[in-house]
């Protein structure tokens, strides 16, 4: 009886201590959140400052950001640089404006709370539809891949909470003055050390933030990352992302007139869904016999498509400089392992015209269980113009059953299953 009473008392005291700790933490947070953000001495701990700063962003109900974003990526096999001008604005009652101008053209998504407009300049098309109850709506059209970049813009504020999960330490460095839109701005500067959480291999992350001393908002940031490439065992990469904010406001109550309206260009076409001419041309190949091809490997070995009659054949057009191509290889490996016993033949064709030997070296390093051939102009001219990766699937009679740029893993798996489960796919057909 006494032991039971002691256990009950112990539990009660434990719960009471937890409650007191919670109340103390809430009181400390209330004091901290109401205090003015201020810098510390150079070299001192900046983690409390950064935590409070990021909390202001994650708790904001409305915001207005306009910034220039530069991205740089380097690895043993590729180098990439891009620049974009981005607008990210959210107001009350499902009002928003997301805009990105960069290497994929201009993509815009706007809502006035009642109507949503989505515009994509490379196609000169736009969609006008009722605004979703909770927006923005997701664009899934493969014809407008550049619109997918808007998702990064739309998750801009959520990323600040994710940033905090990556940061392990933060330190104040001497204050700096930066130029923003032609004006000098005195900034508190914080540098951090951390790593990507839940990554299959260690990816080191280093942030630097320049915080306007007057508004206590970030006006410039850099993110440096370094780690292993999952698609290329043994290969490492370095990345640098820089953002310079021309406009930065949170908890905004007043927006410029016209922010949440959209007037499409006079030449733009209103469509129900985005359609790309190139995608249509690739689809026209379906149902037709594949062109006659003679493929030559680097060692001199030749293979013709006609010699593979009776077997389903998947052609994978790629290049070493194409990041999505290399990232698709693990999925292709899985598809091939699932279907090689069922007769599937997989052939990769590189489009490294400037340096075919680079593709050969890459393939030797990868040690893929299927061969690679170089696709010169004589081969590419027999297919419609296409982006890469580009996949063409042939049935046993040599007819095209799948023709699509970009990896649609589920669609490709379904198409392959339709051939490998068909008895006719194993029977040679004379034509």
GROMACS .gro file of C-alpha atoms in nm:
model
  431
    1UNK     CA    1   0.000   0.000   0.000
    2UNK     CA    2   0.282   0.238   0.095
    3UNK     CA    3   0.479   0.151  -0.220
    4UNK     CA    4   0.173   0.222  -0.436
    5UNK     CA    5   0.127   0.555  -0.257
    6UNK     CA    6   0.493   0.642  -0.318
    7UNK     CA    7   0.458   0.560  -0.689
    8UNK     CA    8   0.146   0.776  -0.714
    9UNK     CA    9   0.316   1.063  -0.531
   10UNK     CA   10   0.626   1.030  -0.746
   11UNK     CA   11   0.419   1.050  -1.066
   12UNK     CA   12   0.233   1.354  -0.934
   13UNK     CA   13   0.556   1.534  -0.849
   14UNK     CA   14   0.702   1.447  -1.190
   15UNK     CA   15   0.396   1.587  -1.370
   16UNK     CA   16   0.406   1.898  -1.152
   17UNK     CA   17   0.773   1.956  -1.233
   18UNK     CA   18   0.702   1.919  -1.606
   19UNK     CA   19   0.418   2.169  -1.576
   20UNK     CA   20   0.641   2.419  -1.394
   21UNK     CA   21   0.913   2.376  -1.658
   22UNK     CA   22   0.658   2.432  -1.936
   23UNK     CA   23   0.526   2.747  -1.770
   24UNK     CA   24   0.879   2.874  -1.720
   25UNK     CA   25   0.964   2.810  -2.085
   26UNK     CA   26   0.645   2.983  -2.201
   27UNK     CA   27   0.729   3.282  -1.985
   28UNK     CA   28   1.083   3.291  -2.120
   29UNK     CA   29   0.951   3.267  -2.477
   30UNK     CA   30   0.704   3.548  -2.414
   31UNK     CA   31   0.986   3.767  -2.283
   32UNK     CA   32   1.215   3.674  -2.570
   33UNK     CA   33   0.952   3.715  -2.844
   34UNK     CA   34   0.850   4.055  -2.711
   35UNK     CA   35   1.209   4.172  -2.682
   36UNK     CA   36   1.377   4.355  -2.968
   37UNK     CA   37   1.612   4.141  -3.173
   38UNK     CA   38   1.963   4.267  -3.116
   39UNK     CA   39   2.312   4.163  -3.227
   40UNK     CA   40   2.578   4.014  -3.005
   41UNK     CA   41   2.951   4.070  -3.006
   42UNK     CA   42   3.145   3.916  -3.298
   43UNK     CA   43   3.222   3.554  -3.219
   44UNK     CA   44   2.939   3.515  -2.967
   45UNK     CA   45   2.654   3.265  -2.984
   46UNK     CA   46   2.385   3.378  -3.231
   47UNK     CA   47   2.159   3.074  -3.209
   48UNK     CA   48   1.893   3.238  -2.984
   49UNK     CA   49   1.890   3.542  -3.214
   50UNK     CA   50   1.854   3.324  -3.525
   51UNK     CA   51   1.585   3.104  -3.366
   52UNK     CA   52   1.372   3.407  -3.279
   53UNK     CA   53   1.432   3.559  -3.623
   54UNK     CA   54   1.319   3.244  -3.806
   55UNK     CA   55   1.016   3.215  -3.576
   56UNK     CA   56   0.901   3.558  -3.693
   57UNK     CA   57   0.892   3.425  -4.049
   58UNK     CA   58   0.721   3.095  -3.972
   59UNK     CA   59   0.446   3.270  -3.770
   60UNK     CA   60   0.379   3.547  -4.025
   61UNK     CA   61   0.021   3.551  -4.157
   62UNK     CA   62   0.104   3.757  -4.469
   63UNK     CA   63   0.419   3.860  -4.649
   64UNK     CA   64   0.573   4.033  -4.950
   65UNK     CA   65   0.912   3.924  -5.088
   66UNK     CA   66   1.088   4.009  -5.412
   67UNK     CA   67   1.437   3.871  -5.458
   68UNK     CA   68   1.709   3.764  -5.700
   69UNK     CA   69   1.814   3.403  -5.662
   70UNK     CA   70   2.137   3.259  -5.802
   71UNK     CA   71   2.214   2.888  -5.795
   72UNK     CA   72   2.548   2.723  -5.865
   73UNK     CA   73   2.616   2.348  -5.871
   74UNK     CA   74   2.951   2.177  -5.935
   75UNK     CA   75   3.048   1.810  -5.942
   76UNK     CA   76   3.296   1.584  -6.119
   77UNK     CA   77   3.053   1.541  -6.406
   78UNK     CA   78   2.867   1.869  -6.441
   79UNK     CA   79   2.856   2.238  -6.370
   80UNK     CA   80   2.538   2.441  -6.359
   81UNK     CA   81   2.452   2.806  -6.294
   82UNK     CA   82   2.113   2.974  -6.302
   83UNK     CA   83   1.955   3.303  -6.203
   84UNK     CA   84   1.593   3.394  -6.140
   85UNK     CA   85   1.383   3.693  -6.035
   86UNK     CA   86   1.118   3.586  -5.788
   87UNK     CA   87   0.807   3.741  -5.636
   88UNK     CA   88   0.634   3.570  -5.343
   89UNK     CA   89   0.333   3.749  -5.193
   90UNK     CA   90   0.055   3.616  -4.969
   91UNK     CA   91  -0.234   3.822  -4.835
   92UNK     CA   92  -0.554   3.744  -4.645
   93UNK     CA   93  -0.851   3.540  -4.773
   94UNK     CA   94  -0.648   3.322  -5.013
   95UNK     CA   95  -0.496   3.615  -5.203
   96UNK     CA   96  -0.151   3.534  -5.344
   97UNK     CA   97   0.095   3.610  -5.622
   98UNK     CA   98   0.389   3.388  -5.712
   99UNK     CA   99   0.610   3.476  -6.006
  100UNK     CA  100   0.941   3.342  -6.137
  101UNK     CA  101   1.142   3.475  -6.431
  102UNK     CA  102   1.446   3.270  -6.519
  103UNK     CA  103   1.592   2.992  -6.731
  104UNK     CA  104   1.250   2.830  -6.781
  105UNK     CA  105   1.082   3.151  -6.892
  106UNK     CA  106   0.821   3.334  -6.688
  107UNK     CA  107   0.574   3.147  -6.469
  108UNK     CA  108   0.296   3.329  -6.281
  109UNK     CA  109   0.025   3.209  -6.043
  110UNK     CA  110  -0.216   3.469  -5.903
  111UNK     CA  111  -0.539   3.459  -5.701
  112UNK     CA  112  -0.777   3.738  -5.596
  113UNK     CA  113  -0.959   3.497  -5.367
  114UNK     CA  114  -1.223   3.417  -5.630
  115UNK     CA  115  -1.029   3.351  -5.951
  116UNK     CA  116  -0.690   3.192  -6.008
  117UNK     CA  117  -0.472   3.260  -6.312
  118UNK     CA  118  -0.171   3.052  -6.415
  119UNK     CA  119   0.049   3.176  -6.700
  120UNK     CA  120   0.353   3.017  -6.866
  121UNK     CA  121   0.547   3.227  -7.118
  122UNK     CA  122   0.731   2.951  -7.317
  123UNK     CA  123   0.392   2.819  -7.429
  124UNK     CA  124   0.224   3.164  -7.428
  125UNK     CA  125  -0.076   2.997  -7.263
  126UNK     CA  126  -0.270   3.065  -6.946
  127UNK     CA  127  -0.536   2.894  -6.737
  128UNK     CA  128  -0.819   3.083  -6.566
  129UNK     CA  129  -1.022   2.891  -6.309
  130UNK     CA  130  -1.203   2.928  -5.975
  131UNK     CA  131  -0.954   2.979  -5.695
  132UNK     CA  132  -0.913   2.676  -5.465
  133UNK     CA  133  -1.042   2.710  -5.110
  134UNK     CA  134  -0.686   2.674  -4.990
  135UNK     CA  135  -0.439   2.768  -5.256
  136UNK     CA  136  -0.246   2.768  -5.466
  137UNK     CA  137  -0.352   2.479  -5.688
  138UNK     CA  138  -0.085   2.237  -5.802
  139UNK     CA  139   0.015   2.233  -6.169
  140UNK     CA  140   0.090   1.878  -6.282
  141UNK     CA  141   0.119   1.930  -6.660
  142UNK     CA  142   0.438   1.779  -6.799
  143UNK     CA  143   0.417   2.031  -7.083
  144UNK     CA  144   0.483   2.317  -6.843
  145UNK     CA  145   0.771   2.180  -6.637
  146UNK     CA  146   0.892   2.531  -6.558
  147UNK     CA  147   0.579   2.588  -6.350
  148UNK     CA  148   0.711   2.326  -6.111
  149UNK     CA  149   0.972   2.581  -6.004
  150UNK     CA  150   0.688   2.787  -5.855
  151UNK     CA  151   0.655   2.526  -5.580
  152UNK     CA  152   0.988   2.640  -5.438
  153UNK     CA  153   0.856   2.997  -5.436
  154UNK     CA  154   0.532   2.891  -5.268
  155UNK     CA  155   0.720   2.707  -4.992
  156UNK     CA  156   0.949   3.003  -4.929
  157UNK     CA  157   0.818   3.071  -4.578
  158UNK     CA  158   0.798   2.706  -4.477
  159UNK     CA  159   1.165   2.672  -4.563
  160UNK     CA  160   1.259   2.900  -4.275
  161UNK     CA  161   1.136   2.641  -4.026
  162UNK     CA  162   1.335   2.377  -4.213
  163UNK     CA  163   1.645   2.596  -4.200
  164UNK     CA  164   1.636   2.587  -3.821
  165UNK     CA  165   1.639   2.205  -3.826
  166UNK     CA  166   1.963   2.211  -4.027
  167UNK     CA  167   2.150   2.461  -3.810
  168UNK     CA  168   2.371   2.324  -3.529
  169UNK     CA  169   2.565   2.637  -3.436
  170UNK     CA  170   2.530   3.008  -3.519
  171UNK     CA  171   2.781   3.287  -3.463
  172UNK     CA  172   2.776   3.664  -3.493
  173UNK     CA  173   3.040   3.816  -3.723
  174UNK     CA  174   3.120   4.188  -3.766
  175UNK     CA  175   2.834   4.395  -3.906
  176UNK     CA  176   2.842   4.477  -4.276
  177UNK     CA  177   2.685   4.727  -4.513
  178UNK     CA  178   2.533   4.584  -4.833
  179UNK     CA  179   2.377   4.743  -5.141
  180UNK     CA  180   2.011   4.659  -5.199
  181UNK     CA  181   1.835   4.812  -5.498
  182UNK     CA  182   2.084   5.101  -5.504
  183UNK     CA  183   2.059   5.175  -5.132
  184UNK     CA  184   2.312   5.108  -4.856
  185UNK     CA  185   2.185   4.893  -4.572
  186UNK     CA  186   2.354   4.828  -4.237
  187UNK     CA  187   2.318   4.461  -4.144
  188UNK     CA  188   2.369   4.222  -3.856
  189UNK     CA  189   2.554   3.919  -3.996
  190UNK     CA  190   2.517   3.561  -3.870
  191UNK     CA  191   2.700   3.253  -3.996
  192UNK     CA  192   2.600   2.895  -3.918
  193UNK     CA  193   2.726   2.537  -3.935
  194UNK     CA  194   2.499   2.236  -3.977
  195UNK     CA  195   2.398   1.947  -4.197
  196UNK     CA  196   2.102   1.813  -4.390
  197UNK     CA  197   1.879   1.606  -4.158
  198UNK     CA  198   1.782   1.250  -4.259
  199UNK     CA  199   2.013   1.254  -4.564
  200UNK     CA  200   2.143   0.909  -4.672
  201UNK     CA  201   2.497   1.049  -4.655
  202UNK     CA  202   2.638   1.353  -4.476
  203UNK     CA  203   2.568   1.685  -4.648
  204UNK     CA  204   2.731   1.982  -4.478
  205UNK     CA  205   2.526   2.305  -4.484
  206UNK     CA  206   2.657   2.655  -4.410
  207UNK     CA  207   2.424   2.956  -4.403
  208UNK     CA  208   2.508   3.324  -4.382
  209UNK     CA  209   2.233   3.579  -4.314
  210UNK     CA  210   2.250   3.957  -4.352
  211UNK     CA  211   1.974   4.106  -4.131
  212UNK     CA  212   1.860   4.466  -4.174
  213UNK     CA  213   1.928   4.642  -3.841
  214UNK     CA  214   1.620   4.862  -3.884
  215UNK     CA  215   1.350   4.608  -3.978
  216UNK     CA  216   1.521   4.296  -3.837
  217UNK     CA  217   1.444   4.110  -4.160
  218UNK     CA  218   1.678   3.908  -4.382
  219UNK     CA  219   1.791   4.105  -4.688
  220UNK     CA  220   2.056   3.865  -4.814
  221UNK     CA  221   2.135   3.498  -4.754
  222UNK     CA  222   2.375   3.237  -4.885
  223UNK     CA  223   2.359   2.861  -4.849
  224UNK     CA  224   2.668   2.652  -4.918
  225UNK     CA  225   2.627   2.276  -4.934
  226UNK     CA  226   2.871   1.994  -4.989
  227UNK     CA  227   2.816   1.620  -4.997
  228UNK     CA  228   2.789   1.299  -5.196
  229UNK     CA  229   2.573   1.251  -5.504
  230UNK     CA  230   2.329   0.964  -5.454
  231UNK     CA  231   2.310   0.896  -5.829
  232UNK     CA  232   2.690   0.881  -5.868
  233UNK     CA  233   2.861   0.667  -5.602
  234UNK     CA  234   3.191   0.817  -5.492
  235UNK     CA  235   3.118   1.152  -5.655
  236UNK     CA  236   3.083   1.473  -5.454
  237UNK     CA  237   2.924   1.808  -5.526
  238UNK     CA  238   2.932   2.163  -5.397
  239UNK     CA  239   2.639   2.402  -5.422
  240UNK     CA  240   2.588   2.771  -5.358
  241UNK     CA  241   2.250   2.944  -5.338
  242UNK     CA  242   2.236   3.320  -5.291
  243UNK     CA  243   1.931   3.542  -5.242
  244UNK     CA  244   1.921   3.921  -5.242
  245UNK     CA  245   1.589   4.068  -5.128
  246UNK     CA  246   1.477   4.394  -5.293
  247UNK     CA  247   1.152   4.378  -5.097
  248UNK     CA  248   1.102   4.208  -4.760
  249UNK     CA  249   0.791   4.255  -4.546
  250UNK     CA  250   0.600   4.026  -4.311
  251UNK     CA  251   0.256   4.065  -4.152
  252UNK     CA  252   0.161   4.306  -4.429
  253UNK     CA  253  -0.171   4.491  -4.413
  254UNK     CA  254  -0.146   4.700  -4.730
  255UNK     CA  255  -0.051   4.573  -5.076
  256UNK     CA  256   0.008   4.772  -5.398
  257UNK     CA  257  -0.295   4.801  -5.626
  258UNK     CA  258  -0.312   4.520  -5.880
  259UNK     CA  259  -0.100   4.280  -5.677
  260UNK     CA  260  -0.367   4.009  -5.681
  261UNK     CA  261  -0.498   4.056  -6.036
  262UNK     CA  262  -0.360   3.932  -6.367
  263UNK     CA  263  -0.387   4.067  -6.722
  264UNK     CA  264  -0.254   3.809  -6.970
  265UNK     CA  265  -0.051   3.927  -7.272
  266UNK     CA  266  -0.276   4.007  -7.568
  267UNK     CA  267  -0.123   3.720  -7.768
  268UNK     CA  268  -0.162   3.461  -7.487
  269UNK     CA  269  -0.405   3.172  -7.542
  270UNK     CA  270  -0.658   3.066  -7.280
  271UNK     CA  271  -0.647   2.685  -7.237
  272UNK     CA  272  -0.800   2.427  -7.006
  273UNK     CA  273  -0.458   2.270  -6.954
  274UNK     CA  274  -0.111   2.344  -7.083
  275UNK     CA  275  -0.005   2.168  -7.400
  276UNK     CA  276   0.340   2.170  -7.555
  277UNK     CA  277   0.398   2.115  -7.927
  278UNK     CA  278   0.709   1.909  -7.858
  279UNK     CA  279   0.512   1.679  -7.625
  280UNK     CA  280   0.249   1.637  -7.896
  281UNK     CA  281   0.516   1.551  -8.153
  282UNK     CA  282   0.667   1.287  -7.926
  283UNK     CA  283   0.323   1.133  -7.873
  284UNK     CA  284   0.273   1.107  -8.252
  285UNK     CA  285   0.551   0.847  -8.257
  286UNK     CA  286   0.334   0.602  -8.060
  287UNK     CA  287   0.192   0.324  -8.282
  288UNK     CA  288   0.455   0.371  -8.552
  289UNK     CA  289   0.743   0.139  -8.633
  290UNK     CA  290   1.072   0.249  -8.483
  291UNK     CA  291   1.327   0.381  -8.732
  292UNK     CA  292   1.605   0.154  -8.851
  293UNK     CA  293   1.901   0.203  -8.620
  294UNK     CA  294   2.254   0.070  -8.609
  295UNK     CA  295   2.412   0.145  -8.273
  296UNK     CA  296   2.789   0.144  -8.227
  297UNK     CA  297   2.952   0.097  -7.887
  298UNK     CA  298   3.286   0.258  -7.799
  299UNK     CA  299   3.457  -0.081  -7.839
  300UNK     CA  300   3.333  -0.114  -8.198
  301UNK     CA  301   3.046  -0.354  -8.129
  302UNK     CA  302   2.732  -0.290  -8.337
  303UNK     CA  303   2.370  -0.362  -8.250
  304UNK     CA  304   2.066  -0.310  -8.472
  305UNK     CA  305   1.712  -0.271  -8.343
  306UNK     CA  306   1.598  -0.529  -8.597
  307UNK     CA  307   1.824  -0.790  -8.433
  308UNK     CA  308   1.618  -0.748  -8.115
  309UNK     CA  309   1.285  -0.833  -8.278
  310UNK     CA  310   1.054  -1.024  -8.046
  311UNK     CA  311   1.173  -0.846  -7.733
  312UNK     CA  312   1.049  -0.526  -7.570
  313UNK     CA  313   1.321  -0.261  -7.602
  314UNK     CA  314   1.357   0.056  -7.394
  315UNK     CA  315   1.573   0.336  -7.536
  316UNK     CA  316   1.709   0.590  -7.287
  317UNK     CA  317   1.842   0.913  -7.441
  318UNK     CA  318   2.065   1.101  -7.195
  319UNK     CA  319   2.384   1.309  -7.151
  320UNK     CA  320   2.645   1.347  -6.879
  321UNK     CA  321   2.567   1.721  -6.846
  322UNK     CA  322   2.197   1.647  -6.781
  323UNK     CA  323   2.136   1.628  -6.404
  324UNK     CA  324   1.781   1.476  -6.437
  325UNK     CA  325   1.929   1.210  -6.665
  326UNK     CA  326   2.180   1.100  -6.406
  327UNK     CA  327   1.922   1.121  -6.128
  328UNK     CA  328   1.695   0.885  -6.326
  329UNK     CA  329   1.954   0.604  -6.330
  330UNK     CA  330   1.861   0.445  -5.994
  331UNK     CA  331   1.498   0.421  -6.109
  332UNK     CA  332   1.609   0.269  -6.441
  333UNK     CA  333   1.825   0.017  -6.255
  334UNK     CA  334   1.521  -0.089  -6.055
  335UNK     CA  335   1.300  -0.115  -6.364
  336UNK     CA  336   1.563  -0.318  -6.545
  337UNK     CA  337   1.617  -0.560  -6.255
  338UNK     CA  338   1.240  -0.613  -6.232
  339UNK     CA  339   1.197  -0.689  -6.603
  340UNK     CA  340   1.521  -0.825  -6.753
  341UNK     CA  341   1.415  -1.185  -6.681
  342UNK     CA  342   1.093  -1.111  -6.871
  343UNK     CA  343   1.291  -1.020  -7.182
  344UNK     CA  344   1.325  -0.641  -7.150
  345UNK     CA  345   1.626  -0.498  -7.335
  346UNK     CA  346   1.751  -0.159  -7.213
  347UNK     CA  347   1.981   0.052  -7.431
  348UNK     CA  348   2.113   0.394  -7.330
  349UNK     CA  349   2.209   0.645  -7.598
  350UNK     CA  350   2.420   0.941  -7.491
  351UNK     CA  351   2.393   1.281  -7.662
  352UNK     CA  352   2.740   1.403  -7.559
  353UNK     CA  353   2.829   1.542  -7.902
  354UNK     CA  354   3.112   1.763  -7.776
  355UNK     CA  355   3.294   1.483  -7.596
  356UNK     CA  356   3.154   1.128  -7.644
  357UNK     CA  357   3.449   0.985  -7.450
  358UNK     CA  358   3.319   1.161  -7.138
  359UNK     CA  359   2.999   0.954  -7.159
  360UNK     CA  360   3.203   0.637  -7.212
  361UNK     CA  361   3.413   0.711  -6.903
  362UNK     CA  362   3.103   0.790  -6.700
  363UNK     CA  363   2.939   0.462  -6.805
  364UNK     CA  364   3.252   0.266  -6.717
  365UNK     CA  365   3.251   0.423  -6.371
  366UNK     CA  366   2.879   0.354  -6.320
  367UNK     CA  367   2.909  -0.012  -6.427
  368UNK     CA  368   2.547  -0.028  -6.535
  369UNK     CA  369   2.425  -0.376  -6.637
  370UNK     CA  370   2.309  -0.257  -6.981
  371UNK     CA  371   2.511  -0.103  -7.266
  372UNK     CA  372   2.548   0.259  -7.372
  373UNK     CA  373   2.589   0.381  -7.730
  374UNK     CA  374   2.660   0.725  -7.868
  375UNK     CA  375   2.365   0.891  -8.042
  376UNK     CA  376   2.508   1.108  -8.316
  377UNK     CA  377   2.318   1.337  -8.550
  378UNK     CA  378   2.237   1.045  -8.783
  379UNK     CA  379   2.040   0.878  -8.502
  380UNK     CA  380   1.884   1.187  -8.345
  381UNK     CA  381   1.751   1.304  -8.682
  382UNK     CA  382   1.529   0.993  -8.690
  383UNK     CA  383   1.342   1.102  -8.378
  384UNK     CA  384   1.139   1.415  -8.299
  385UNK     CA  385   1.318   1.695  -8.121
  386UNK     CA  386   1.311   1.616  -7.752
  387UNK     CA  387   1.431   1.711  -7.408
  388UNK     CA  388   1.629   1.462  -7.202
  389UNK     CA  389   1.602   1.219  -7.045
  390UNK     CA  390   1.385   1.086  -7.327
  391UNK     CA  391   1.240   0.735  -7.322
  392UNK     CA  392   1.112   0.529  -7.616
  393UNK     CA  393   0.961   0.185  -7.555
  394UNK     CA  394   0.919  -0.066  -7.840
  395UNK     CA  395   0.711  -0.382  -7.839
  396UNK     CA  396   0.825  -0.712  -7.990
  397UNK     CA  397   0.715  -0.604  -8.337
  398UNK     CA  398   0.922  -0.286  -8.324
  399UNK     CA  399   0.628  -0.050  -8.272
  400UNK     CA  400   0.659   0.244  -8.036
  401UNK     CA  401   0.430   0.212  -7.733
  402UNK     CA  402   0.577   0.488  -7.516
  403UNK     CA  403   0.749   0.815  -7.616
  404UNK     CA  404   0.803   1.076  -7.349
  405UNK     CA  405   1.061   1.327  -7.229
  406UNK     CA  406   1.123   1.332  -6.855
  407UNK     CA  407   1.103   1.034  -6.624
  408UNK     CA  408   0.745   0.929  -6.548
  409UNK     CA  409   0.842   0.622  -6.348
  410UNK     CA  410   0.486   0.500  -6.287
  411UNK     CA  411   0.383   0.553  -6.648
  412UNK     CA  412   0.693   0.379  -6.777
  413UNK     CA  413   0.651   0.088  -6.535
  414UNK     CA  414   0.289   0.043  -6.648
  415UNK     CA  415   0.390   0.053  -7.016
  416UNK     CA  416   0.665  -0.205  -6.963
  417UNK     CA  417   0.430  -0.430  -6.764
  418UNK     CA  418   0.183  -0.422  -7.054
  419UNK     CA  419   0.449  -0.562  -7.285
  420UNK     CA  420   0.627  -0.811  -7.062
  421UNK     CA  421   0.296  -0.970  -6.958
  422UNK     CA  422   0.181  -1.003  -7.321
  423UNK     CA  423   0.267  -1.329  -7.498
  424UNK     CA  424   0.296  -1.144  -7.831
  425UNK     CA  425   0.582  -0.935  -7.692
  426UNK     CA  426   0.802  -1.247  -7.694
  427UNK     CA  427   0.719  -1.346  -8.050
  428UNK     CA  428   0.923  -1.205  -8.343
  429UNK     CA  429   0.713  -1.029  -8.605
  430UNK     CA  430   0.817  -0.992  -8.965
  431UNK     CA  431   0.762  -0.650  -9.120
   0.00000   0.00000   0.00000
